[in-house]
């Protein structure tokens, strides 16, 4: 779970065998993200930055505006949930990152760090 000023992030990763091609070194994972806004103001998720470290040691940085094509505004006491995917070249990896958010009342930006979470395919220790 990650936290910023009143904002926390929960991640649920899942291996997607039906989308993977293990013989070709393609391991697909989905991850469902829930952003909880426990602050007194609405916040807008403006940008994301992920660092994906594959089991092979390859590191990939992913940056972009918002998430899943949106820059959602999350009201106080509400959540925003979305599911995305990551494709790895092996059965294990680690993702971590941060969201850049804006407090809509003050227009102050802040970062919400997302702690490392493990992506593990079949027969891998979780």
Coordinates of N, CA and C in Angstrom, one line a residue:
X1 N 0.9 -1.2 0.0 CA 0.0 0.0 0.0 C 0.9 1.2 0.0
X2 N 0.6 2.2 -0.8 CA 1.3 3.5 -0.9 C 0.5 4.6 -0.4
X3 N 1.1 5.7 0.0 CA 0.4 6.8 0.6 C 1.0 8.2 0.2
X4 N 0.1 9.1 0.1 CA 0.4 10.5 -0.1 C -0.4 11.3 0.9
X5 N -0.6 12.6 0.8 CA -1.4 13.3 1.8 C -2.9 12.9 1.7
X6 N -3.2 11.9 2.5 CA -4.6 11.4 2.5 C -5.0 10.5 1.3
X7 N -4.0 10.1 0.5 CA -4.2 9.3 -0.6 C -3.4 8.0 -0.5
X8 N -4.1 6.9 -0.6 CA -3.4 5.6 -0.6 C -3.7 4.8 -1.8
X9 N -2.8 3.8 -2.1 CA -2.9 3.0 -3.3 C -2.8 1.6 -2.9
X10 N -3.7 0.7 -3.4 CA -3.7 -0.7 -3.2 C -3.5 -1.4 -4.5
X11 N -2.7 -2.4 -4.6 CA -2.4 -3.1 -5.9 C -2.7 -4.6 -5.7
X12 N -3.4 -5.2 -6.7 CA -3.7 -6.6 -6.8 C -3.2 -7.2 -8.1
X13 N -2.0 -7.8 -8.1 CA -1.5 -8.3 -9.4 C -2.0 -9.7 -9.6
X14 N -2.1 -10.1 -10.9 CA -2.6 -11.4 -11.3 C -1.9 -11.9 -12.6
X15 N -1.4 -13.1 -12.6 CA -0.8 -13.7 -13.8 C -2.0 -14.0 -14.8
X16 N -1.8 -13.8 -16.1 CA -2.8 -14.0 -17.1 C -2.4 -15.1 -18.0
X17 N -2.5 -16.4 -17.7 CA -2.0 -17.5 -18.5 C -2.6 -17.5 -19.9
X18 N -3.9 -17.1 -20.0 CA -4.6 -17.1 -21.3 C -4.0 -16.1 -22.3
X19 N -3.4 -15.1 -21.8 CA -2.8 -14.0 -22.6 C -1.3 -14.2 -22.8
X20 N -0.7 -15.1 -22.1 CA 0.7 -15.3 -22.1 C 1.1 -16.3 -23.2
X21 N 2.4 -16.3 -23.6 CA 3.0 -17.3 -24.5 C 4.3 -17.7 -23.9
X22 N 4.2 -18.6 -22.9 CA 5.4 -18.9 -22.1 C 6.5 -19.4 -23.0
X23 N 6.2 -20.2 -24.0 CA 7.3 -20.8 -24.9 C 8.0 -19.7 -25.7
X24 N 7.3 -18.5 -25.8 CA 8.0 -17.4 -26.5 C 8.5 -16.3 -25.5
X25 N 8.5 -16.6 -24.2 CA 9.0 -15.7 -23.3 C 8.1 -14.5 -23.1
X26 N 6.8 -14.7 -23.1 CA 5.8 -13.6 -23.0 C 4.9 -13.9 -21.8
X27 N 5.1 -13.2 -20.7 CA 4.3 -13.4 -19.5 C 3.5 -12.2 -19.2
X28 N 2.2 -12.3 -19.3 CA 1.3 -11.2 -19.1 C 0.7 -11.2 -17.7
X29 N 0.8 -10.0 -17.1 CA 0.2 -9.8 -15.8 C -0.8 -8.7 -15.8
X30 N -1.9 -8.8 -15.1 CA -2.8 -7.7 -14.9 C -2.5 -7.2 -13.5
X31 N -2.8 -5.9 -13.3 CA -2.8 -5.4 -11.9 C -3.9 -4.4 -11.8
X32 N -4.7 -4.7 -10.7 CA -5.8 -3.8 -10.4 C -5.4 -2.9 -9.3
X33 N -5.6 -1.6 -9.6 CA -5.1 -0.5 -8.7 C -6.4 0.2 -8.1
X34 N -6.4 0.3 -6.8 CA -7.4 1.1 -6.2 C -6.8 2.3 -5.5
X35 N -7.2 3.5 -5.9 CA -6.7 4.7 -5.3 C -7.8 5.2 -4.3
X36 N -7.4 5.3 -3.1 CA -8.3 5.7 -2.0 C -8.0 7.2 -1.7
X37 N -9.0 8.0 -1.7 CA -8.9 9.4 -1.3 C -9.5 9.7 0.1
X38 N -8.7 9.7 1.1 CA -9.2 9.9 2.5 C -8.9 11.4 2.9
X39 N -8.5 12.2 2.0 CA -8.3 13.6 2.3 C -9.6 14.4 2.4
X40 N -9.5 15.7 2.7 CA -10.7 16.5 2.8 C -11.0 17.2 1.4
X41 N -10.1 17.0 0.5 CA -10.3 17.7 -0.8 C -10.3 16.6 -1.9
X42 N -11.0 17.0 -3.1 CA -10.8 16.2 -4.3 C -9.4 16.2 -4.7
X43 N -8.9 15.1 -5.3 CA -7.6 15.1 -5.9 C -7.8 14.6 -7.4
X44 N -6.9 15.1 -8.2 CA -6.8 14.6 -9.6 C -5.5 13.9 -9.8
X45 N -5.6 12.7 -10.4 CA -4.4 11.9 -10.7 C -4.0 12.4 -12.1
X46 N -2.8 13.1 -12.2 CA -2.4 13.7 -13.4 C -1.4 12.9 -14.2
X47 N -0.5 12.1 -13.5 CA 0.5 11.4 -14.3 C 0.9 10.1 -13.5
X48 N 1.6 9.2 -14.2 CA 2.1 8.0 -13.6 C 3.5 7.8 -14.0
X49 N 4.3 7.1 -13.1 CA 5.6 6.7 -13.4 C 5.8 5.3 -12.8
X50 N 6.1 4.3 -13.7 CA 6.3 2.9 -13.2 C 7.7 2.5 -13.5
X51 N 8.4 1.8 -12.6 CA 9.6 1.2 -12.9 C 9.4 -0.3 -12.8
X52 N 9.6 -1.0 -13.9 CA 9.4 -2.5 -14.0 C 10.7 -3.1 -14.1
X53 N 11.0 -4.0 -13.1 CA 12.3 -4.7 -13.1 C 11.9 -6.2 -13.3
X54 N 12.4 -6.7 -14.5 CA 12.1 -8.1 -14.8 C 13.1 -9.0 -14.1
X55 N 12.8 -10.3 -14.1 CA 13.6 -11.3 -13.4 C 15.0 -11.3 -14.1
X56 N 15.0 -11.0 -15.4 CA 16.3 -11.0 -16.2 C 17.2 -9.8 -15.8
X57 N 16.7 -8.9 -15.0 CA 17.4 -7.7 -14.7 C 17.1 -6.5 -15.5
X58 N 16.4 -6.7 -16.6 CA 16.0 -5.6 -17.5 C 15.1 -4.7 -16.8
X59 N 15.4 -3.4 -16.8 CA 14.5 -2.4 -16.2 C 13.9 -1.5 -17.2
X60 N 12.6 -1.3 -17.0 CA 11.8 -0.4 -18.0 C 11.1 0.7 -17.2
X61 N 11.2 1.9 -17.7 CA 10.5 3.0 -17.1 C 9.4 3.4 -17.9
X62 N 8.2 3.5 -17.3 CA 7.0 3.9 -18.1 C 6.4 5.1 -17.5
X63 N 6.3 6.2 -18.3 CA 5.7 7.4 -17.8 C 4.6 7.8 -18.7
X64 N 3.6 8.5 -18.2 CA 2.5 9.0 -19.0 C 1.5 9.8 -18.2
X65 N 0.6 10.5 -19.0 CA -0.4 11.2 -18.4 C -1.5 10.3 -17.8
X66 N -1.9 10.6 -16.6 CA -3.0 9.8 -16.0 C -2.8 8.3 -16.0
X67 N -4.0 7.6 -16.0 CA -4.0 6.2 -16.1 C -5.1 5.7 -17.0
X68 N -4.9 4.7 -17.7 CA -5.9 4.1 -18.6 C -6.6 5.2 -19.4
X69 N -5.9 6.2 -19.9 CA -6.5 7.2 -20.8 C -7.3 8.3 -20.0
X70 N -7.2 8.3 -18.7 CA -8.0 9.2 -17.9 C -7.1 10.0 -16.9
X71 N -7.5 11.1 -16.5 CA -6.9 11.9 -15.4 C -8.1 12.1 -14.4
X72 N -8.4 11.0 -13.7 CA -9.6 11.1 -12.9 C -9.5 12.0 -11.7
X73 N -10.7 12.6 -11.4 CA -10.8 13.4 -10.2 C -11.5 12.5 -9.1
X74 N -10.9 12.4 -8.0 CA -11.4 11.5 -6.9 C -11.9 12.3 -5.8
X75 N -13.2 12.2 -5.5 CA -13.8 13.0 -4.4 C -13.3 12.5 -3.1
X76 N -13.4 13.4 -2.0 CA -13.1 12.9 -0.7 C -13.9 11.7 -0.3
X77 N -13.2 10.7 0.3 CA -13.9 9.5 0.7 C -14.3 8.5 -0.4
X78 N -13.8 8.8 -1.6 CA -14.1 7.9 -2.7 C -12.8 7.2 -3.2
X79 N -13.1 6.2 -4.1 CA -12.0 5.4 -4.7 C -12.1 5.5 -6.2
X80 N -10.9 5.3 -6.8 CA -10.9 5.1 -8.3 C -10.2 3.8 -8.5
X81 N -10.8 2.9 -9.3 CA -10.2 1.6 -9.5 C -10.0 1.4 -11.0
X82 N -8.9 0.8 -11.4 CA -8.7 0.5 -12.8 C -7.8 -0.7 -12.9
X83 N -7.8 -1.4 -14.0 CA -6.9 -2.5 -14.3 C -6.1 -2.3 -15.5
X84 N -4.8 -2.6 -15.4 CA -3.9 -2.4 -16.5 C -3.1 -3.7 -16.6
X85 N -2.1 -3.7 -17.6 CA -1.3 -4.9 -17.8 C 0.2 -4.6 -17.9
X86 N 1.0 -5.6 -17.7 CA 2.4 -5.5 -17.9 C 2.8 -6.8 -18.6
X87 N 3.7 -6.7 -19.5 CA 4.2 -7.9 -20.2 C 5.7 -8.0 -19.9
X88 N 6.1 -9.2 -19.3 CA 7.5 -9.5 -18.9 C 8.0 -10.6 -19.8
X89 N 9.4 -10.7 -19.8 CA 10.0 -11.7 -20.6 C 10.3 -13.0 -19.8
X90 N 9.9 -12.9 -18.5 CA 10.1 -14.1 -17.7 C 9.0 -14.2 -16.7
X91 N 9.0 -15.2 -15.8 CA 7.8 -15.4 -14.9 C 7.8 -14.6 -13.7
X92 N 8.9 -13.8 -13.4 CA 8.8 -12.9 -12.2 C 9.3 -11.5 -12.5
X93 N 8.8 -10.6 -11.8 CA 9.3 -9.2 -11.9 C 8.7 -8.4 -10.7
X94 N 9.2 -7.2 -10.7 CA 8.7 -6.3 -9.6 C 8.4 -4.9 -10.2
X95 N 7.3 -4.3 -9.8 CA 6.9 -3.0 -10.2 C 6.8 -2.1 -9.0
X96 N 7.2 -0.8 -9.3 CA 7.0 0.2 -8.2 C 6.9 1.5 -9.0
X97 N 6.5 2.6 -8.3 CA 6.3 3.8 -9.0 C 5.7 4.9 -8.1
X98 N 5.2 5.9 -8.9 CA 4.5 7.0 -8.2 C 3.5 7.6 -9.1
X99 N 2.5 8.2 -8.5 CA 1.5 9.0 -9.2 C 1.7 10.5 -8.8
X100 N 1.6 11.3 -9.8 CA 1.6 12.8 -9.5 C 0.1 13.2 -9.5
X101 N -0.3 13.7 -8.3 CA -1.7 14.2 -8.1 C -1.7 15.7 -7.8
X102 N -2.9 16.3 -7.9 CA -3.1 17.7 -7.6 C -4.3 17.8 -6.7
X103 N -4.1 18.5 -5.6 CA -5.2 18.8 -4.7 C -6.0 19.9 -5.4
X104 N -7.3 19.5 -5.8 CA -8.1 20.4 -6.6 C -8.4 21.7 -5.9
X105 N -8.4 21.8 -4.6 CA -8.8 23.0 -3.8 C -7.6 24.0 -3.8
X106 N -6.4 23.5 -3.7 CA -5.2 24.4 -3.6 C -4.4 24.4 -4.8
X107 N -4.6 23.5 -5.8 CA -3.9 23.3 -7.0 C -2.4 22.9 -6.7
X108 N -2.2 22.4 -5.5 CA -0.8 22.0 -5.1 C -0.6 20.5 -5.6
X109 N 0.5 20.3 -6.4 CA 0.8 18.9 -6.8 C 1.5 18.2 -5.6
X110 N 1.3 16.9 -5.6 CA 2.0 16.0 -4.7 C 2.2 14.6 -5.3
X111 N 3.2 13.9 -4.8 CA 3.5 12.6 -5.3 C 2.9 11.5 -4.3
X112 N 2.4 10.5 -4.9 CA 2.0 9.3 -4.1 C 2.9 8.2 -4.5
X113 N 3.8 7.7 -3.6 CA 4.7 6.6 -3.9 C 4.0 5.3 -3.8
X114 N 4.4 4.4 -4.8 CA 3.8 3.1 -4.8 C 4.9 2.1 -4.5
X115 N 4.7 1.4 -3.4 CA 5.8 0.5 -2.9 C 5.9 -0.7 -3.9
X116 N 7.1 -1.3 -4.0 CA 7.3 -2.4 -4.9 C 6.3 -3.5 -4.6
X117 N 5.8 -4.1 -5.7 CA 4.9 -5.3 -5.6 C 5.4 -6.3 -6.7
X118 N 5.2 -7.6 -6.3 CA 5.8 -8.7 -7.1 C 4.8 -9.2 -8.1
X119 N 5.3 -9.5 -9.3 CA 4.6 -10.2 -10.3 C 5.2 -11.5 -10.4
X120 N 4.4 -12.6 -10.2 CA 4.9 -13.9 -10.2 C 4.0 -14.9 -11.0
X121 N 4.6 -15.5 -12.0 CA 3.8 -16.4 -12.9 C 3.7 -17.8 -12.2
X122 N 3.3 -18.8 -13.1 CA 3.1 -20.1 -12.6 C 4.3 -20.8 -11.9
X123 N 4.0 -21.5 -10.9 CA 5.1 -22.2 -10.2 C 6.2 -21.4 -9.6
X124 N 5.9 -20.1 -9.4 CA 6.8 -19.2 -8.7 C 6.4 -18.9 -7.3
X125 N 7.3 -18.7 -6.4 CA 7.0 -18.5 -5.0 C 6.4 -17.0 -4.9
X126 N 5.3 -16.8 -4.3 CA 4.7 -15.5 -4.2 C 5.3 -14.9 -2.9

